[in-house]
Tab-separated table of C-alpha atoms in Angstrom:
chain	number	residue	atom	x	y	z
F	1	MET	CA	0.118	3.727	-10.553
F	2	GLN	CA	-1.041	1.568	-7.927
F	3	LYS	CA	1.678	1.615	-5.124
F	4	ARG	CA	3.182	-1.789	-3.798
F	5	TYR	CA	2.373	-0.673	0.049
F	6	THR	CA	-0.352	0.850	1.742
F	7	THR	CA	0.452	4.640	1.274
F	8	TRP	CA	-0.786	7.557	3.770
F	9	ASN	CA	-2.628	9.040	0.629
F	10	GLU	CA	-4.834	6.005	0.002
F	11	TYR	CA	-5.727	5.617	3.410
F	12	LEU	CA	-7.061	9.122	3.731
F	13	ARG	CA	-8.785	8.512	0.936
F	14	THR	CA	-10.504	5.299	1.954
F	15	ASN	CA	-11.663	6.570	4.918
F	16	PHE	CA	-12.911	10.105	4.244
F	17	GLY	CA	-13.159	9.622	0.372
F	18	GLU	CA	-11.457	12.445	-0.316
F	19	LYS	CA	-7.610	13.890	-0.527
F	20	ILE	CA	-6.846	15.222	2.745
F	21	PHE	CA	-4.385	17.996	3.559
F	22	LYS	CA	-1.836	17.279	6.584
F	23	VAL	CA	-1.288	20.951	7.815
F	24	PRO	CA	2.111	21.339	9.832
F	25	ILE	CA	1.908	23.626	12.713
F	26	ASP	CA	4.760	24.751	15.602
F	27	ALA	CA	2.951	25.465	18.376
F	28	GLY	CA	6.263	26.640	20.297
F	29	PHE	CA	7.042	23.089	22.383
F	30	ASP	CA	10.678	22.632	23.396
F	31	CYS	CA	12.000	19.258	24.272
F	32	PRO	CA	12.689	17.204	27.612
F	33	ASN	CA	16.219	16.409	26.036
F	34	ARG	CA	17.023	19.991	25.016
F	35	ASP	CA	15.937	21.873	28.254
F	36	GLY	CA	17.324	19.612	30.816
F	37	THR	CA	14.371	17.458	31.505
F	38	VAL	CA	16.206	14.546	30.752
F	39	ALA	CA	19.345	15.768	28.965
F	40	HIS	CA	20.968	18.912	26.940
F	41	GLY	CA	21.920	19.354	23.588
F	42	GLY	CA	18.962	17.568	22.080
F	43	CYS	CA	18.879	14.480	19.566
F	44	THR	CA	22.501	14.653	17.753
F	45	PHE	CA	20.950	14.897	14.343
F	46	CYS	CA	18.402	17.615	15.364
F	47	THR	CA	18.577	21.318	14.128
F	48	VAL	CA	18.272	24.245	16.426
F	49	SER	CA	14.666	24.555	14.887
F	50	GLY	CA	13.778	20.960	15.549
F	51	SER	CA	11.945	19.029	12.188
F	52	GLY	CA	9.931	22.296	11.580
F	53	ASP	CA	12.037	23.746	9.219
F	54	MET	CA	10.034	23.551	6.267
F	55	ILE	CA	7.050	25.387	8.340
F	56	LEU	CA	6.195	28.876	6.591
F	57	GLU	CA	5.755	31.277	9.547
F	58	PRO	CA	6.725	29.516	13.046
F	59	GLU	CA	6.491	32.250	14.676
F	60	ALA	CA	2.972	33.169	14.210
F	61	PRO	CA	-0.132	32.329	15.911
F	62	ILE	CA	-1.570	28.928	15.516
F	63	ALA	CA	-4.434	30.035	13.311
F	64	ASP	CA	-2.058	32.741	11.198
F	65	GLN	CA	0.077	29.345	10.804
F	66	PHE	CA	-2.919	26.884	9.741
F	67	ALA	CA	-4.206	29.684	7.139
F	68	ALA	CA	-0.535	30.404	5.600
F	69	GLU	CA	-0.052	26.723	5.052
F	70	VAL	CA	-3.561	25.937	3.769
F	71	ALA	CA	-3.256	28.822	1.281
F	72	GLN	CA	0.157	27.081	0.021
F	73	PHE	CA	-1.521	23.973	-0.358
F	74	HIS	CA	-4.052	25.439	-2.407
F	75	LYS	CA	-1.957	26.832	-5.071
F	76	LYS	CA	-1.291	23.157	-6.387
F	77	TRP	CA	-4.417	21.568	-4.945
F	78	PRO	CA	-7.519	24.009	-5.072
F	79	GLY	CA	-9.983	21.527	-4.326
F	80	VAL	CA	-9.340	19.990	-1.445
F	81	LYS	CA	-11.272	21.293	1.559
F	82	LYS	CA	-10.753	18.495	4.755
F	83	TYR	CA	-7.649	18.826	6.598
F	84	ILE	CA	-5.264	17.272	9.791
F	85	VAL	CA	-3.219	19.650	11.941
F	86	TYR	CA	-0.078	18.112	12.291
F	87	PHE	CA	2.200	19.228	15.006
F	88	GLN	CA	5.487	18.621	14.007
F	89	ASN	CA	7.853	20.973	15.719
F	90	PHE	CA	9.708	19.092	18.937
F	91	THR	CA	7.877	17.314	21.531
F	92	ASN	CA	3.934	18.239	21.173
F	93	THR	CA	3.133	16.568	24.779
F	94	HIS	CA	5.965	17.784	26.492
F	95	ALA	CA	3.869	20.596	28.969
F	96	PRO	CA	0.893	20.456	31.169
F	97	VAL	CA	-2.221	19.346	29.803
F	98	GLU	CA	-3.958	22.249	30.398
F	99	VAL	CA	-1.702	24.414	27.965
F	100	LEU	CA	-1.731	21.168	25.852
F	101	ARG	CA	-5.178	21.714	25.736
F	102	GLU	CA	-5.264	25.001	24.948
F	103	ARG	CA	-2.695	24.914	21.940
F	104	PHE	CA	-4.647	21.761	20.711
F	105	GLU	CA	-8.139	23.400	20.687
F	106	GLN	CA	-6.715	26.361	18.500
F	107	ALA	CA	-5.898	24.141	16.248
F	108	VAL	CA	-8.857	21.416	16.034
F	109	ASN	CA	-11.104	24.440	15.899
F	110	GLN	CA	-10.191	25.759	12.811
F	111	PRO	CA	-12.824	25.161	9.673
F	112	ASP	CA	-12.643	21.833	8.088
F	113	VAL	CA	-10.152	20.139	10.523
F	114	VAL	CA	-11.434	16.532	10.680
F	115	GLY	CA	-8.060	14.921	12.483
F	116	ILE	CA	-4.771	15.757	14.362
F	117	SER	CA	-1.588	14.203	14.374
F	118	ILE	CA	0.981	14.826	17.245
F	119	GLY	CA	4.481	14.332	17.266
F	120	THR	CA	6.041	13.362	20.715
F	121	ARG	CA	8.184	11.018	22.480
F	122	PRO	CA	7.382	7.979	24.104
F	123	ASP	CA	8.671	9.615	27.637
F	124	CYS	CA	6.389	12.261	27.474
F	125	LEU	CA	2.920	10.877	27.689
F	126	PRO	CA	1.800	10.931	31.440
F	127	ASP	CA	-1.742	9.694	32.111
F	128	ASP	CA	-3.514	12.774	32.228
F	129	VAL	CA	-2.429	13.685	28.734
F	130	VAL	CA	-2.830	9.852	27.493
F	131	ASP	CA	-6.489	10.684	29.019
F	132	TYR	CA	-7.091	14.244	27.070
F	133	LEU	CA	-6.009	12.556	23.444
F	134	ALA	CA	-8.172	9.539	24.158
F	135	GLU	CA	-10.765	12.287	24.941
F	136	LEU	CA	-9.867	13.927	21.663
F	137	ASN	CA	-9.951	10.376	20.048
F	138	ARG	CA	-13.613	10.440	20.547
F	139	ARG	CA	-14.272	13.505	18.657
F	140	MET	CA	-12.119	13.102	15.626
F	141	GLU	CA	-8.942	11.145	13.949
F	142	VAL	CA	-6.037	11.458	16.326
F	143	TRP	CA	-2.342	9.971	14.971
F	144	ILE	CA	0.621	10.260	17.511
F	145	ASP	CA	3.451	10.251	15.770
F	146	LEU	CA	5.800	8.885	18.032
F	147	GLY	CA	9.751	9.100	17.580
F	148	LEU	CA	11.358	5.771	18.358
F	149	GLN	CA	14.565	6.014	15.557
F	150	THR	CA	15.952	3.202	16.675
F	151	THR	CA	15.660	-0.410	18.759
F	152	TYR	CA	19.302	-0.608	20.111
F	153	GLU	CA	19.976	1.094	23.649
F	154	GLU	CA	23.580	1.704	22.091
F	155	THR	CA	22.649	3.826	18.937
F	156	SER	CA	19.948	5.437	21.055
F	157	ASP	CA	22.905	6.902	23.494
F	158	LEU	CA	25.026	7.848	20.700
F	159	ILE	CA	22.341	9.917	19.000
F	160	ASN	CA	21.489	11.309	22.632
F	161	ARG	CA	17.643	9.713	22.701
F	162	ALA	CA	17.667	10.169	26.297
F	163	HIS	CA	14.660	7.569	26.459
F	164	ASP	CA	14.628	3.514	26.338
F	165	TYR	CA	13.345	0.775	24.401
F	166	GLU	CA	10.876	-0.004	26.725
F	167	THR	CA	9.683	3.293	27.160
F	168	TYR	CA	8.580	2.970	23.747
F	169	VAL	CA	6.812	-0.041	23.882
F	170	ASP	CA	4.888	1.104	27.048
F	171	ALA	CA	3.876	3.988	25.538
F	172	VAL	CA	2.197	2.514	22.736
F	173	LYS	CA	0.150	0.203	25.098
F	174	ARG	CA	-1.112	2.894	26.669
F	175	LEU	CA	-2.185	4.426	23.917
F	176	ARG	CA	-3.427	1.629	21.979
F	177	VAL	CA	-5.977	1.155	25.555
F	178	HIS	CA	-7.686	4.125	23.565
F	179	ASN	CA	-7.992	2.913	20.328
F	180	ILE	CA	-5.091	6.158	19.592
F	181	ASN	CA	-3.593	5.634	16.275
F	182	VAL	CA	0.299	5.317	16.672
F	183	CYS	CA	2.628	6.094	13.528
F	184	THR	CA	6.092	5.137	14.722
F	185	HIS	CA	8.684	6.820	13.000
F	186	LEU	CA	12.345	4.940	12.417
F	187	ILE	CA	15.507	6.677	10.870
F	188	ASN	CA	17.789	4.414	8.595
F	189	GLY	CA	21.781	4.920	8.174
F	190	LEU	CA	22.042	6.221	12.036
F	191	PRO	CA	25.725	6.054	13.256
F	192	GLY	CA	27.140	2.431	13.283
F	193	GLU	CA	23.841	0.695	11.981
F	194	THR	CA	24.070	-1.862	9.618
F	195	SER	CA	21.409	-2.582	7.292
F	196	GLU	CA	21.041	-5.998	9.259
F	197	MET	CA	20.351	-3.699	12.096
F	198	MET	CA	18.140	-1.629	9.890
F	199	LEU	CA	15.891	-4.547	9.353
F	200	GLU	CA	16.013	-5.888	12.976
F	201	ASN	CA	14.273	-2.172	14.083
F	202	VAL	CA	11.470	-3.012	11.679
F	203	ARG	CA	10.903	-6.988	13.099
F	204	ARG	CA	10.912	-5.360	16.862
F	205	MET	CA	9.163	-2.533	15.947
F	206	VAL	CA	6.400	-5.085	14.527
F	207	LEU	CA	6.832	-7.845	16.854
F	208	ASP	CA	6.706	-5.372	19.872
F	209	SER	CA	4.567	-2.871	19.331
F	210	ASP	CA	0.743	-2.750	18.034
F	211	ILE	CA	1.536	0.192	15.616
F	212	GLN	CA	-0.792	1.416	12.631
F	213	GLY	CA	1.502	3.462	11.013
F	214	VAL	CA	5.126	3.633	10.165
F	215	LYS	CA	7.563	6.576	8.907
F	216	LEU	CA	10.568	5.683	8.128
F	217	HIS	CA	13.442	8.479	7.576
F	218	LEU	CA	16.570	8.240	5.929
F	219	LEU	CA	19.358	10.304	8.309
F	220	HIS	CA	20.152	13.652	7.206
F	221	LEU	CA	23.261	15.109	8.016
F	222	MET	CA	22.252	19.051	8.716
F	223	LYS	CA	24.449	21.578	9.652
F	224	GLN	CA	24.928	23.136	13.305
F	225	THR	CA	24.174	19.843	14.545
F	226	ARG	CA	25.980	17.519	17.131
F	227	LEU	CA	26.399	14.805	14.055
F	228	GLN	CA	28.212	17.465	11.716
F	229	ARG	CA	31.517	16.539	14.165
F	230	ASP	CA	30.747	13.286	14.095
F	231	TYR	CA	31.147	13.148	9.970
F	232	HIS	CA	34.397	15.272	10.235
F	233	GLU	CA	35.624	13.081	12.459
F	234	GLY	CA	35.032	10.034	10.468
F	235	LYS	CA	32.440	8.679	12.517
F	236	LEU	CA	29.465	8.388	10.083
F	237	GLN	CA	28.715	6.911	7.046
F	238	LEU	CA	26.537	8.727	5.271
F	239	MET	CA	23.987	5.710	3.024
F	240	SER	CA	24.310	5.639	-0.955
F	241	GLN	CA	20.814	5.905	-3.081
F	242	GLU	CA	21.069	2.315	-3.977
F	243	GLU	CA	21.883	1.254	-0.597
F	244	TYR	CA	18.839	2.956	0.938
F	245	VAL	CA	16.596	1.973	-1.501
F	246	LYS	CA	17.274	-1.444	-0.780
F	247	VAL	CA	16.952	-1.029	3.089
F	248	ILE	CA	13.175	0.535	2.601
F	249	CYS	CA	12.609	-2.204	0.002
F	250	ASP	CA	13.245	-5.055	2.838
F	251	GLN	CA	11.619	-3.432	5.483
F	252	LEU	CA	8.247	-2.676	3.365
F	253	GLU	CA	8.336	-7.217	2.501
F	254	MET	CA	8.457	-6.967	6.441
F	255	ILE	CA	5.726	-4.716	7.388
F	256	PRO	CA	2.519	-5.947	7.626
F	257	LYS	CA	0.044	-4.862	4.913
F	258	GLU	CA	-2.009	-3.147	7.122
F	259	ILE	CA	-0.084	-0.940	8.252
F	260	VAL	CA	0.377	2.400	6.727
F	261	ILE	CA	3.332	3.610	5.567
F	262	HIS	CA	3.245	7.194	6.102
F	263	ARG	CA	6.124	8.542	4.730
F	264	LEU	CA	9.441	6.672	3.018
F	265	THR	CA	11.819	9.200	2.897
F	266	GLY	CA	11.919	12.766	4.486
F	267	ASP	CA	12.594	16.575	3.155
F	268	ALA	CA	15.381	18.688	4.405
F	269	PRO	CA	16.333	22.578	3.399
F	270	ARG	CA	18.905	22.287	0.407
F	271	ASP	CA	20.647	25.518	2.795
F	272	LEU	CA	21.304	23.259	5.791
F	273	ILE	CA	21.535	19.824	4.390
F	274	ILE	CA	25.047	18.751	4.118
F	275	GLY	CA	24.301	15.182	3.052
F	276	PRO	CA	23.173	13.039	1.114
F	277	MET	CA	22.350	15.337	-1.745
F	278	TRP	CA	20.604	12.744	-3.720
F	279	SER	CA	17.979	12.822	-0.802
F	280	LEU	CA	16.747	15.918	-2.500
F	281	LYS	CA	15.518	14.667	-5.543
F	282	LYS	CA	12.465	13.265	-3.135
F	283	TRP	CA	10.407	11.697	-6.284
F	284	GLU	CA	13.789	10.308	-7.656
F	285	VAL	CA	14.190	7.995	-4.556
F	286	LEU	CA	10.375	7.236	-4.603
F	287	ASN	CA	10.193	6.028	-8.306
F	288	SER	CA	13.697	3.942	-7.415
F	289	ILE	CA	11.854	2.508	-4.327
F	290	ASP	CA	8.488	1.889	-6.812
F	291	ALA	CA	10.918	0.573	-9.403
F	292	GLU	CA	12.949	-1.954	-6.853
F	293	MET	CA	9.863	-3.047	-5.549
F	294	GLU	CA	8.054	-4.066	-9.250
F	295	ARG	CA	11.587	-5.673	-10.572
F	296	ARG	CA	11.585	-7.957	-7.214
F	297	GLY	CA	7.714	-8.755	-7.952
F	298	SER	CA	7.372	-7.828	-3.988
F	299	VAL	CA	4.697	-6.131	-1.987
F	300	GLN	CA	4.421	-4.657	1.100
F	301	GLY	CA	4.085	-7.445	3.962
F	302	CYS	CA	5.016	-10.345	1.762
F	303	LYS	CA	7.759	-11.291	4.353
F	304	ASP	CA	5.564	-10.204	7.080
F	305	VAL	CA	7.661	-10.816	10.373
F	306	ARG	CA	4.395	-11.917	12.158
F	307	ILE	CA	3.983	-15.372	10.253
F	308	SER	CA	7.307	-15.801	8.365
F	309	ASP	CA	10.474	-17.372	9.680
F	310	LEU	CA	12.324	-16.328	6.397
F	311	ILE	CA	14.358	-13.316	7.853
F	312	THR	CA	16.609	-14.036	11.000
F	313	PHE	CA	19.878	-12.090	12.020
């Protein structure tokens, strides 16, 4: 079924002419607001293993991780022959550029790799790292998965992001000078944020930064996180599926149609998640989003915030 928004798979098929696997890799990096560089404790929603809870063999060498993930994918899609490696866990530019080069080159030199996606923070992109990313971008497709999560400073402080919004805006500008693709991450359902604030996050992101992709996430409440305490103290209300679907559809209508939608919800290990439990039924959530967009008769960008004044706050 044709989606009413520009999907990551559609983008890849258009640009490469075939299905591409995105292969997650844990390269052993830490995060600056965990190791004391800018703060301690990490983001309040982050588990001790970061965002790589689903990686098959996070302790294995990079080449072995790559082989294991590809073998797993081929059980379902045996005909896929090209790959984008995804440095997913923690902050993958939080190291000297010599270290980044050594680890990234191990991955991009694996057979049939056509691109690299690097998850990082906007405060971990010094000039020498951006220069190396620009070099990579001349050799293959490069995406920087840039964690923003919220545009509100009060929320950022509450979840211990330890960087401000202007740092994000500046990071995007410096990457785009080199035509490096940027995919911004936002989380819906953060403590204290209303649905209106979630829409404002998208409006600011679109108007303030030249991005090529976006990942919209649901806040997952996970065991062994600082956010768990806030939840038990009544400081956090989890979104219902109906609330989440409505917000996502409202956000899709605001996002220009040329921006690729990499994700509309996330994955969480069943043994670690506290809630919302409905989020474990990922395809049901995605189908509900499709159904609501069809019910509205709307498509991505039909209320593009760059040209529309229909949305005011």
